[in-house]
């Protein structure tokens, strides 16, 4: 067992406290402070809004780890900063913020340029004891807290104690703490002030956000040093841009991955998969992807196929491709321990010593789906390379994406289902990582899932000439660089529908934009009403996947009667119409780290009405949805932020800065367009590549605004060599006229010849053949 997993015992020894600053020296990128007991504090200025704080009780800073997710200090441009010294304070000032270090007692205080304080240490400052370190900070009355990676419950996380320790949190509830993902990052917001904090520790860590003491934030870790980054905004968008500069951004996924995904545990034979696709196409339910869960394998052996049920996967996948369906297969990290059989994955791993060993040198075993299993050490480069290449067993037959499950890791000490079997993890003292940078799982546990996803992503990038789809259940800060994330085993209950939006929003505010929850709920049977409402909300999820557990009632859209099937079709179709809009949002995520699904506070950070608003969401900056998530409800309140809005369905004009009551019968999800919005739409297709896009429709809401449309081939890596294009559209009001300006298309990628129809709400349509040149359209 780990030394201090979970709450610390009450009778822990007292903390050693950082007391006074003795002296300090400036260096190119910051300042070193020598403190009492030989302890040392270092501030590094990486950007005018980004300061790294490190504290070491014994004065030594460990060198950078090979698996570190933060961009190295050396890769930041040297930034200007001033130092001022008084008897009490040493102040570091950049263009954006001031960080003051008080001498007695030593504590750190930050201020924006108007003098608003943030991220102040309390008088206790920093403390430490054996293998633990803590930092106490003040929380002001108005502050709210968001992000923290994957979190259940609603939006604002203040008042909770949030642990960063990846766990198979099946059956999670509103109150669950440890989740599949561990992302030690948050952002704090109050009117005019916003900052983010990335706690740079891979060890077990915890944020106590005013749970223990109402107005105190505690950062705790089992690391031997304190290492965190202060990221000043004040806008959430600035915080995220900087945070993702530090930890990375998502690569552009293939465009088909933005379509509808159909999944179940399991479509477990070729016949069943073909029948499913036949139903999808006959019923005209658009779909791009079918996922195969664990039963496609031979006895749950990863990288194999069950020959009885899938006699010719290559042929099957080829036939599905003809129908516009891509196949994604699940892979777990546990490799069946099968040395007697001729199972290559196990043999190669054993022969090359790729599996995790206990501290006594024995190969570590755990029990998962294939029964007794061994686990690759994904912290090692060679192992990742080997694993990455193993994906060829799947890509050779045409698989286009991989779904990484159980990688928290989830495993038991005895065969699944045995009496007394309990969840375990790798022994905390077992070695992990390469020889040059060896450690134990105490330090790398949180990184296991992300490094499995990384191995997969890097392997697929080598094996396929097109972009692939990667999905993972577990991850750490930076997981966005390799994979999309889904929120694991939710239930087919209204509470989980309600919780899904804030969960996905908090993931988005943690740098992970490509996220989704299982539509319909994984565990249990959805009612027709729940399913219809879930598909409406699911259409907003960046990853739109329906999934359900084995032995539950089937959850395909046609399983709930004609009315629900029609509702599902309507919302999946809407998703397909909005694809050019969504694709541009994915580009914004890849380019700037922006979330795709955004809580309202993201664009209205000074409007405190948005701070607790978890049941409305913005898709990009211009579309706002207010879904229904309770049974029997056919009306709801909607908050319209400042400005003017239009009802998506009736095109009615609505004044902002007010609450309205809106009708929402079962077939309707309230949806609004911001005045000044320009939303690109295409016609409905049964899959994203069904037809060439020879007609693009721009839906314009009168007002002032702009939108940059991003386009490329949607499939290959040519965009990295500049084969992409952007077009900027602007809308403005001039007297009684609405003027739409189409900018010149920039970039090397040229779309096929197409008609562009520009519809201004209330003013009618105009159209032109898109030759990439500038033009001005006037509406009156
Ligand atoms: O022990 O592969 O969260 O999506 O269907 C359960 C079977 C393992 C858990 C995943 C779920 C998946 C299921 N998996």
Coordinates of C-alpha atoms and ligand atoms in Angstrom, one line a residue, residues 168 170 180 263-266 292-295 297 300 330 332 368-369 403 405-406 408 410 416 473 486-490 518 522 545 547-550, ligand 1:
X168 CA -11.4 3.2 -11.7
X170 CA -17.1 3.0 -11.6
X180 CA -10.3 8.2 -13.8
X263 CA -21.0 1.7 -29.1
X264 CA -22.1 -1.1 -26.9
X265 CA -20.6 -3.7 -24.7
X266 CA -20.6 -5.5 -27.0
X292 CA -16.0 -2.8 -30.7
X293 CA -15.8 -3.6 -27.0
X294 CA -13.8 -6.4 -25.3
X295 CA -15.7 -9.4 -26.8
X297 CA -10.9 -10.5 -28.8
X300 CA -9.7 -11.0 -23.9
X330 CA -11.0 -1.3 -27.4
X332 CA -6.8 -2.7 -22.2
X368 CA -8.5 -8.4 -15.1
X369 CA -10.7 -9.5 -18.0
X403 CA -10.2 3.1 -27.3
X405 CA -9.8 1.4 -21.2
X406 CA -8.9 0.2 -17.7
X408 CA -5.9 3.9 -14.2
X410 CA -8.0 -1.0 -12.9
X416 CA -12.8 -11.0 -11.3
X473 CA -10.4 6.7 -19.8
X486 CA -14.8 10.0 -22.0
X487 CA -16.2 10.2 -18.5
X488 CA -16.3 6.4 -17.8
X489 CA -19.2 4.5 -16.3
X490 CA -22.1 6.8 -15.8
X518 CA -21.8 8.0 -22.7
X522 CA -23.7 3.2 -19.4
X545 CA -20.9 8.5 -28.5
X547 CA -22.7 3.4 -25.2
X548 CA -24.3 0.9 -22.9
X549 CA -23.3 -1.9 -20.6
X550 CA -23.6 -5.6 -21.2
Ligands
LIG1 O1 -14.8 -3.8 -16.5 O2 -14.9 -3.1 -21.7 O3 -15.7 2.1 -18.8 O4 -17.0 1.6 -21.3 O5 -17.7 -1.0 -21.9 C1 -15.5 -3.0 -17.4 C2 -16.0 -3.2 -20.9 C3 -14.6 -2.6 -18.5 C4 -15.3 -0.3 -18.6 C5 -15.5 0.9 -19.5 C6 -16.7 0.6 -20.4 C7 -16.5 -0.7 -21.2 C8 -16.2 -1.9 -20.2 N1 -15.1 -1.5 -19.4

